[in-house]
Coordinates of C-alpha atoms in Angstrom, one line a residue:
M255 CA 14.4 11.7 0.1
E256 CA 16.9 13.9 1.3
H257 CA 17.2 16.8 -0.8
R258 CA 19.6 16.4 -3.8
A259 CA 21.6 19.2 -4.6
R260 CA 22.1 19.9 -8.4
S261 CA 25.9 19.8 -8.1
R262 CA 26.0 16.1 -7.0
S263 CA 25.0 14.2 -8.3
S264 CA 23.0 -22.9 -11.9
R265 CA 20.8 -23.1 -14.9
L266 CA 21.8 -22.3 -18.5
A267 CA 20.2 -19.5 -19.9
V268 CA 17.8 -20.2 -23.0
P269 CA 19.4 -19.9 -26.1
A270 CA 18.8 -16.8 -28.3
A271 CA 16.7 -18.8 -30.8
A272 CA 14.6 -20.0 -28.3
A273 CA 14.1 -16.9 -26.6
L274 CA 13.2 -15.1 -30.0
L275 CA 10.7 -18.2 -30.7
A276 CA 9.2 -16.9 -27.6
L277 CA 8.2 -13.8 -29.1
T278 CA 6.9 -15.3 -32.4
T279 CA 5.1 -18.5 -31.6
A280 CA 1.5 -18.8 -30.8
C281 CA 0.6 -20.1 -27.3
T282 CA 0.1 -23.8 -26.9
G283 CA -2.8 -23.9 -24.9
G284 CA -4.9 -21.1 -26.9
T285 CA -8.5 -21.0 -25.7
V286 CA -8.1 -17.8 -24.2
Q287 CA -7.6 -14.8 -26.6
G288 CA -4.9 -12.8 -24.6
R289 CA -2.8 -10.0 -25.8
P290 CA 0.5 -8.5 -24.8
G291 CA 0.5 -6.4 -21.7
A292 CA 2.4 -3.1 -21.9
S293 CA 5.9 -2.6 -21.9
G294 CA 5.7 0.6 -19.8
L295 CA 3.0 2.6 -18.1
R296 CA 3.8 6.1 -19.8
D297 CA 4.9 7.9 -16.9
P298 CA 5.3 11.5 -17.6
Y299 CA 9.1 11.3 -16.8
F300 CA 9.8 7.6 -16.9
P301 CA 7.6 6.1 -19.4
K302 CA 9.2 2.8 -19.7
A303 CA 9.0 2.5 -16.1
G304 CA 6.3 -0.3 -14.6
N305 CA 4.1 -2.8 -17.0
G306 CA 0.7 -2.9 -18.2
G307 CA -1.9 -5.8 -18.0
Y308 CA -1.5 -6.7 -14.2
Q309 CA -0.9 -5.7 -10.8
V310 CA 1.4 -7.3 -8.4
E311 CA -0.2 -8.5 -5.0
H312 CA 3.2 -10.1 -3.1
Y313 CA 6.8 -10.6 -4.0
A314 CA 8.7 -13.2 -2.4
L315 CA 12.3 -12.4 -2.8
D316 CA 15.1 -15.2 -1.9
L317 CA 18.4 -13.7 -2.2
D318 CA 21.8 -15.2 -1.7
Y319 CA 24.7 -12.5 -1.6
E320 CA 28.4 -12.9 -1.6
P321 CA 29.9 -9.7 -0.6
A322 CA 33.4 -10.8 -2.0
G323 CA 32.8 -10.5 -5.7
N324 CA 29.5 -8.6 -5.4
R325 CA 27.6 -11.9 -6.4
L326 CA 24.1 -12.2 -6.3
R327 CA 21.8 -15.3 -6.8
G328 CA 18.2 -14.7 -6.7
R329 CA 14.6 -16.3 -7.0
A330 CA 11.5 -13.8 -7.5
V331 CA 8.0 -15.3 -6.7
I332 CA 5.8 -12.6 -8.1
T333 CA 1.9 -13.3 -7.2
A334 CA -0.2 -11.0 -9.4
R335 CA -3.7 -10.5 -10.7
A336 CA -4.1 -10.1 -14.6
G337 CA -5.9 -6.8 -15.5
Q338 CA -6.9 -8.3 -19.0
G339 CA -6.4 -11.6 -21.0
L340 CA -2.6 -11.9 -21.3
S341 CA -0.7 -13.7 -24.0
S342 CA 2.6 -12.2 -22.5
F343 CA 3.7 -9.4 -19.9
N344 CA 6.8 -7.7 -19.1
L345 CA 9.1 -7.2 -16.2
D346 CA 11.6 -4.6 -15.3
L347 CA 15.0 -6.1 -14.9
S348 CA 18.2 -4.2 -15.5
G349 CA 21.5 -6.5 -16.1
L350 CA 21.7 -9.7 -14.2
R351 CA 21.3 -12.9 -16.0
V352 CA 17.7 -15.0 -16.1
D353 CA 18.3 -18.7 -15.5
A354 CA 14.6 -19.6 -15.5
V355 CA 11.1 -18.6 -15.7
T356 CA 7.9 -20.1 -14.7
V357 CA 4.3 -19.1 -14.9
Q358 CA 1.6 -21.2 -12.8
G359 CA 4.2 -23.8 -12.4
E360 CA 5.0 -24.4 -15.9
G361 CA 8.1 -23.4 -17.8
A362 CA 7.5 -20.1 -19.3
R363 CA 9.4 -18.6 -22.4
Y364 CA 11.1 -15.3 -22.3
N365 CA 13.2 -12.8 -24.0
R366 CA 15.5 -9.9 -22.9
T367 CA 15.5 -6.3 -24.6
G368 CA 17.2 -3.6 -22.5
N369 CA 15.4 -3.5 -19.2
E370 CA 12.5 -5.7 -20.2
L371 CA 12.1 -9.1 -19.6
T372 CA 9.1 -10.2 -21.7
V373 CA 7.6 -13.6 -20.4
R374 CA 5.1 -15.8 -22.4
P375 CA 3.3 -18.2 -20.3
A376 CA 2.5 -21.8 -21.8
E377 CA -1.3 -21.0 -21.5
D378 CA -2.8 -17.5 -22.0
L379 CA -3.9 -15.9 -18.6
K380 CA -7.5 -14.9 -18.2
K381 CA -8.7 -11.4 -16.8
G382 CA -8.8 -11.5 -13.1
E383 CA -6.8 -14.6 -12.8
V384 CA -4.2 -14.4 -9.9
F385 CA -0.9 -15.9 -11.3
R386 CA 2.3 -16.8 -9.8
T387 CA 5.5 -16.2 -11.9
E388 CA 9.0 -17.6 -10.7
V389 CA 12.2 -16.1 -12.0
D390 CA 16.0 -17.5 -11.2
Y391 CA 18.6 -14.9 -12.1
S392 CA 21.9 -14.3 -11.2
G393 CA 25.0 -11.9 -11.7
H394 CA 26.9 -9.0 -10.4
P395 CA 24.2 -6.1 -9.7
K396 CA 25.2 -2.7 -10.6
A397 CA 24.2 1.0 -9.7
L398 CA 22.3 3.3 -12.2
T399 CA 23.0 7.0 -12.9
D400 CA 19.7 8.8 -12.6
P401 CA 18.9 11.7 -14.8
D402 CA 19.9 14.2 -12.0
G403 CA 23.3 12.6 -11.9
S404 CA 22.9 10.7 -8.6
K405 CA 23.7 6.9 -8.2
E406 CA 20.7 4.3 -7.2
G407 CA 20.4 0.6 -7.5
W408 CA 22.5 -1.8 -5.9
I409 CA 25.7 0.0 -4.5
T410 CA 28.7 -1.5 -2.8
T411 CA 29.7 -0.4 0.6
P412 CA 33.1 0.4 1.9
G413 CA 34.6 -1.8 4.5
G414 CA 32.6 -4.9 5.8
A415 CA 32.6 -7.9 8.4
G416 CA 36.2 -8.7 9.2
G417 CA 37.8 -5.4 9.6
A418 CA 40.3 -3.5 7.0
G419 CA 40.5 -5.1 3.9
A420 CA 37.5 -7.3 4.1
A421 CA 34.9 -7.6 1.4
A422 CA 32.5 -4.9 1.0
G423 CA 28.8 -4.9 1.9
A424 CA 25.7 -3.5 -0.3
V425 CA 22.9 -1.4 -0.2
G426 CA 20.0 -1.6 -2.7
V427 CA 18.0 1.7 -3.1
G428 CA 15.5 2.4 -5.7
E429 CA 14.1 5.8 -6.4
P430 CA 12.9 6.2 -9.2
V431 CA 13.7 3.1 -10.9
G432 CA 16.9 1.3 -9.1
S433 CA 15.1 -1.7 -7.7
M434 CA 15.3 -3.4 -11.1
T435 CA 18.9 -3.8 -10.8
W436 CA 18.4 -6.1 -7.9
F437 CA 15.1 -8.1 -8.6
P438 CA 12.5 -8.2 -11.4
G439 CA 9.4 -6.7 -11.0
N440 CA 6.7 -3.9 -11.9
H441 CA 8.6 -1.0 -11.0
H442 CA 6.4 1.9 -10.7
P443 CA 5.0 3.5 -7.6
S444 CA 1.3 3.0 -8.7
D445 CA 1.9 -0.8 -8.4
K446 CA 2.3 -1.6 -4.7
A447 CA 2.5 -5.1 -3.1
A448 CA 3.4 -7.0 0.0
Y449 CA 7.1 -8.2 0.4
D450 CA 8.7 -11.1 2.0
I451 CA 12.6 -10.5 1.5
T452 CA 15.0 -13.4 2.6
L453 CA 18.5 -12.2 2.7
T454 CA 21.5 -15.3 2.9
V455 CA 24.6 -14.0 3.6
P456 CA 28.0 -14.9 5.2
D457 CA 28.3 -15.5 8.9
G458 CA 29.3 -11.9 10.8
Y459 CA 27.2 -10.1 8.3
E460 CA 23.7 -8.6 9.2
A461 CA 21.2 -8.5 6.4
V462 CA 18.4 -5.5 6.9
S463 CA 15.4 -5.2 4.9
N464 CA 11.8 -3.8 5.3
G465 CA 9.3 -4.8 7.9
A466 CA 9.9 -6.9 10.7
L467 CA 12.5 -9.7 11.0
R468 CA 10.8 -13.1 11.2
S469 CA 13.8 -15.2 11.8
R470 CA 17.5 -15.2 11.5
T471 CA 18.6 -18.9 11.0
P472 CA 21.8 -20.8 10.1
A473 CA 21.8 -21.6 6.4
G474 CA 24.8 -24.1 6.4
A475 CA 28.2 -23.4 4.9
G476 CA 28.9 -20.5 6.9
R477 CA 25.9 -18.6 6.1
T478 CA 22.8 -17.1 7.8
A479 CA 19.4 -16.4 6.3
F480 CA 17.4 -13.3 7.5
A481 CA 14.0 -13.1 6.8
W482 CA 12.2 -10.2 6.4
H483 CA 8.4 -9.7 6.3
N484 CA 6.5 -6.4 5.1
P485 CA 2.8 -6.9 5.0
E486 CA 1.5 -3.3 4.1
P487 CA 1.5 -2.3 0.5
M488 CA 5.0 -0.7 -0.7
A489 CA 6.1 0.6 -3.9
S490 CA 9.1 -0.9 -5.3
Y491 CA 11.4 1.9 -5.1
L492 CA 10.9 1.9 -1.3
A493 CA 12.3 -1.8 -1.1
T494 CA 16.2 -1.9 0.4
A495 CA 18.4 -4.7 1.3
V496 CA 21.2 -3.9 3.3
V497 CA 24.3 -6.2 3.9
G498 CA 27.4 -5.3 6.0
E499 CA 28.8 -5.1 9.8
Y500 CA 26.1 -3.4 11.6
R501 CA 25.3 -2.9 15.1
V502 CA 21.7 -3.5 15.8
T503 CA 19.2 -2.0 18.3
T504 CA 15.8 -2.9 18.8
G505 CA 13.0 -1.2 21.3
R506 CA 9.5 0.1 21.1
T507 CA 7.8 3.7 21.0
P508 CA 5.8 4.5 24.0
S509 CA 2.6 3.6 21.8
G510 CA 4.0 0.3 21.1
V511 CA 5.6 0.8 17.4
A512 CA 8.5 -1.8 17.1
L513 CA 11.8 -0.2 16.6
Y514 CA 14.9 -1.5 14.7
N515 CA 18.1 0.4 14.0
A516 CA 21.3 -0.8 12.4
V517 CA 24.1 1.5 12.5
T518 CA 27.7 0.8 10.8
P519 CA 30.1 0.8 13.6
D520 CA 32.2 3.8 12.6
E521 CA 29.2 6.1 12.8
A522 CA 27.6 4.5 16.0
A523 CA 28.7 7.6 18.1
S524 CA 27.8 10.2 16.0
S525 CA 24.5 8.7 15.4
A526 CA 23.2 8.0 18.9
G527 CA 21.9 11.2 20.0
V528 CA 19.8 11.9 16.9
L529 CA 18.4 8.3 16.9
A530 CA 17.4 8.4 20.4
R531 CA 14.7 11.0 19.6
L532 CA 13.4 8.6 16.9
P533 CA 10.8 7.1 19.3
E534 CA 9.7 10.9 20.3
M535 CA 9.6 11.8 16.7
V536 CA 7.3 8.6 15.8
E537 CA 4.8 9.9 18.5
W538 CA 4.9 13.3 17.7
G539 CA 4.2 12.4 13.9
S540 CA 1.3 10.3 14.9
G541 CA -0.3 13.4 16.5
R542 CA 0.3 15.4 13.8
F543 CA -0.9 13.2 10.8
G544 CA -2.6 10.2 12.4
P545 CA -1.5 6.7 13.5
Y546 CA 1.8 5.8 12.3
P547 CA 1.1 3.6 8.9
F548 CA 3.3 0.7 9.5
G549 CA 4.1 -2.2 12.2
T550 CA 7.7 -1.3 12.5
A551 CA 10.1 1.9 12.2
G552 CA 13.7 2.4 12.3
A553 CA 16.9 3.6 10.5
V554 CA 19.8 2.2 8.9
V555 CA 23.2 4.5 9.1
L556 CA 25.6 3.2 6.2
P557 CA 29.0 3.7 6.1
A558 CA 29.8 7.4 5.4
G559 CA 30.1 8.1 1.8
T560 CA 28.0 5.2 0.3
L561 CA 25.3 7.6 -0.9
A562 CA 25.1 11.2 -1.7
Y563 CA 21.5 11.4 -0.3
A564 CA 19.1 9.8 2.5
L565 CA 16.4 7.9 1.3
E566 CA 12.9 7.1 2.9
T567 CA 12.8 3.1 2.2
Q568 CA 9.6 1.9 4.0
T569 CA 9.6 1.4 7.7
K570 CA 13.8 1.9 7.7
P571 CA 15.1 5.0 6.0
V572 CA 18.8 4.8 5.1
F573 CA 21.2 7.5 5.8
P574 CA 24.8 7.9 4.3
G575 CA 26.6 8.2 7.6
A576 CA 25.4 9.7 10.8
P577 CA 22.3 11.8 10.1
G578 CA 23.6 15.5 10.3
S579 CA 20.6 16.9 11.9
E580 CA 17.2 15.6 13.8
E581 CA 15.5 17.4 11.2
L582 CA 16.9 15.1 8.3
V583 CA 15.5 12.0 10.5
L584 CA 12.3 13.8 10.9
H585 CA 11.9 14.3 6.9
E586 CA 12.5 10.6 6.2
L587 CA 10.2 9.5 9.1
A588 CA 7.4 12.0 7.8
H589 CA 7.4 10.1 4.5
Q590 CA 6.3 7.0 5.9
W591 CA 3.0 8.8 5.9
F592 CA 3.6 11.3 2.8
G593 CA 5.2 8.9 0.2
N594 CA 5.2 5.5 1.5
S595 CA 1.8 4.9 2.7
V596 CA 0.1 7.7 0.5
S597 CA 2.3 7.2 -2.6
P598 CA 2.5 9.4 -5.7
E599 CA 0.4 8.2 -8.7
T600 CA 3.3 9.3 -10.9
W601 CA 6.6 10.6 -10.8
K602 CA 5.4 13.9 -11.6
D603 CA 3.6 14.0 -8.3
M604 CA 6.9 14.2 -6.1
W605 CA 5.9 17.2 -4.3
L606 CA 3.4 15.2 -2.4
N607 CA 6.3 13.5 -1.1
E608 CA 8.9 16.1 -0.6
G609 CA 6.8 18.9 -0.1
F610 CA 4.9 17.3 2.5
A611 CA 8.1 15.9 4.4
T612 CA 9.8 19.4 4.2
Y613 CA 6.5 21.1 5.8
A614 CA 6.9 18.5 8.2
E615 CA 10.5 19.7 9.2
W616 CA 9.2 22.9 9.7
L617 CA 6.2 22.1 12.2
W618 CA 8.7 20.2 13.9
T619 CA 11.1 22.9 14.7
E620 CA 7.9 25.0 15.4
D621 CA 6.8 22.5 18.0
H622 CA 10.5 22.4 19.5
D623 CA 11.5 25.9 20.1
G624 CA 12.8 26.6 16.7
P625 CA 11.9 28.7 13.7
T626 CA 8.0 28.5 13.1
A627 CA 6.7 27.6 10.0
Q628 CA 5.6 31.1 9.2
E629 CA 9.1 32.1 9.8
E630 CA 10.4 29.6 7.3
F631 CA 7.9 30.8 4.8
D632 CA 8.9 34.3 5.2
A633 CA 12.6 33.3 5.0
F634 CA 12.1 31.7 1.7
L635 CA 10.4 34.7 0.3
E636 CA 13.1 36.9 1.7
G637 CA 16.4 34.8 1.1
D638 CA 17.1 34.9 4.9
T639 CA 19.5 32.2 5.2
E640 CA 19.9 33.2 8.9
V641 CA 16.6 31.4 9.5
D642 CA 17.3 28.5 6.8
E643 CA 20.6 27.9 5.0
N644 CA 18.4 26.9 2.0
A645 CA 16.2 30.2 1.8
D646 CA 18.3 31.7 -1.1
S647 CA 18.2 28.5 -3.2
D648 CA 16.3 28.4 -6.6
W649 CA 12.8 27.2 -4.8
D650 CA 10.9 29.2 -7.5
A651 CA 12.7 28.0 -10.7
F652 CA 9.7 26.2 -11.6
P653 CA 6.1 25.3 -10.5
P654 CA 6.4 22.4 -7.7
A655 CA 3.6 19.9 -9.6
A656 CA 5.3 20.7 -13.0
P657 CA 9.1 19.9 -13.0
P658 CA 10.4 20.3 -16.3
G659 CA 11.9 16.8 -16.6
P660 CA 13.0 13.8 -15.0
A661 CA 16.3 15.6 -13.7
D662 CA 14.3 18.2 -11.8
I663 CA 11.8 15.7 -9.6
S664 CA 14.1 16.3 -6.9
G665 CA 14.6 19.8 -7.5
N666 CA 14.4 22.6 -4.8
P667 CA 10.9 23.6 -5.9
V668 CA 9.6 20.3 -5.4
Y669 CA 10.7 20.6 -1.7
Y670 CA 10.7 24.0 -0.6
G671 CA 8.2 25.4 -3.0
G672 CA 5.9 22.4 -2.4
A673 CA 6.2 23.3 1.6
M674 CA 5.3 26.7 0.9
V675 CA 2.1 25.7 -1.1
L676 CA 0.9 23.9 2.0
H677 CA 1.6 27.0 4.2
R678 CA -0.3 29.2 1.9
V679 CA -3.2 26.6 2.4
R680 CA -2.8 26.6 6.1
Q681 CA -3.0 30.4 5.9
E682 CA -6.2 30.7 3.8
V683 CA -8.0 28.0 5.8
G684 CA -6.8 28.3 9.2
D685 CA -4.9 25.8 11.8
E686 CA -8.0 23.7 12.8
K687 CA -9.0 22.8 9.1
F688 CA -5.4 22.6 8.0
F689 CA -4.3 20.0 10.5
A690 CA -7.4 18.1 9.8
L691 CA -6.8 18.1 6.3
L692 CA -3.4 16.6 6.9
R693 CA -4.8 13.8 9.1
G694 CA -7.5 13.3 6.7
W695 CA -5.3 13.1 3.7
A696 CA -3.1 10.5 5.1
A697 CA -6.3 8.5 6.4
E698 CA -8.1 8.9 3.0
H699 CA -4.9 7.2 0.9
R700 CA -3.5 5.3 3.4
H701 CA -1.5 2.4 1.8
G702 CA -2.6 3.8 -1.7
N703 CA -1.8 6.2 -4.3
A704 CA -2.7 9.6 -5.3
S705 CA -2.4 12.5 -7.8
T706 CA -1.8 16.0 -7.2
A707 CA -5.7 16.6 -8.8
D708 CA -6.5 14.1 -6.1
F709 CA -5.2 16.7 -3.6
T710 CA -6.4 19.8 -4.8
A711 CA -9.9 18.5 -4.9
Y712 CA -9.6 16.8 -1.4
A713 CA -8.3 19.9 0.2
E714 CA -11.2 22.1 -1.2
K715 CA -13.8 19.6 -0.2
T716 CA -12.7 19.1 3.0
T717 CA -11.9 22.6 4.3
G718 CA -14.9 24.2 2.4
H719 CA -12.5 26.8 0.7
D720 CA -11.9 27.7 -2.9
L721 CA -8.1 27.5 -3.1
K722 CA -7.8 27.9 -7.0
D723 CA -5.5 31.1 -6.4
V724 CA -3.2 29.1 -4.2
W725 CA -3.2 26.3 -7.0
D726 CA -2.9 29.0 -9.8
V727 CA -0.1 31.0 -8.3
W728 CA 2.1 28.7 -5.9
L729 CA 1.3 25.3 -7.1
Y730 CA 1.3 25.5 -11.0
G731 CA 2.4 29.3 -11.5
K732 CA 5.5 30.1 -13.3
G733 CA 7.7 32.9 -11.8
R734 CA 8.2 33.9 -8.3
P735 CA 5.0 33.8 -6.4
G736 CA 4.1 37.0 -4.1
G737 CA 3.9 37.0 -0.3
A738 CA 1.3 36.2 1.9
P739 CA -1.8 37.9 1.8

């Protein structure tokens, strides 16, 4: 994610009596003694995010969106594996009306409480059973306000196909929990899955999502269906759906990675230069961090002002207007390795996303006739804004690995303090071991999840250095760290 400054920020529903019955009546099949799955994963900052008792393997989302009126009709087919015997389980869903739910092809009872959709299958699910849940839903999706004041979720965009006065488009963005505003799921980064997302929209609109575009076909009644396939595991906060008037360009990097860029027409001219360097950036990142972890890369440039931040949505980061610098594009691209392929175990581990992506910016400028990483490091110690305009920020306000609360997981210490932790490791172990560490870390946890403890242990094991002082002072220490040795 681009750093967020502190200053910004068809079927009837089941009647209420039947919904209550879903929670109070015993299962009809009854040979397996299952128990309810947990309604949250007790994340340190978002304890109700995600759900216990199962792991999702695949989402098939069939979404029909009408920009005029911001109307969404969806069917989510969720294939998951039970981690325990389940008499019921939960899905995260904010707003929207649930029209029907089935589990293993049979009608299931369900109940809504806040952002929790509790589902009771007709038969208890066995531990290890792979089960399929279908949820039909509809309504007017809305945005959420994060603890730091920024907006996420389903956000309408200005303008739209047809020119002035036409209906708006929309974008779905999900960090940290906004994806639950447009599809039900297990919305915590520790549960990653493959995705197939089909978006049906009025003719004249483009519809963009993660991965590769498998087909673009007429859907009748003046509508077109866009089918997107993302086979690599993805945390739900990285899923996106973009609808609107966009100019699409495609290509390949020198090593063969497919590129897909979608740019709103008003931002096309000002985006052209920096997006032209994207193939070079993918190749550079592959050299520094190891093979690019996905089959496709690209970018979506939204109408200016749609969001207050850029976001590293998997394979196609979204930008709120033309990217202001190549470093910003590089930052979001670096997340494809650090954050998207290697995803955080909990939201407390955000520095593993943002510190790494910020340090990738420093490495890019170091390799392209700009300030070196050492000069960036020194600038933050000295508050030298001539080297970096952010050098006088409150990067030392709290330890990078211990944000005080959910409003702080995108704070300056997570980005800049996290990057400084990495530079201190580089100072301690030397360039050869440090760059081997970056490549090894990306390979070791490719398409998985990792915690801060995983990283510190891995760094010491692979470099052979005792880095306790670095962790104590720079990663977990309170107060302003000292300079380099």
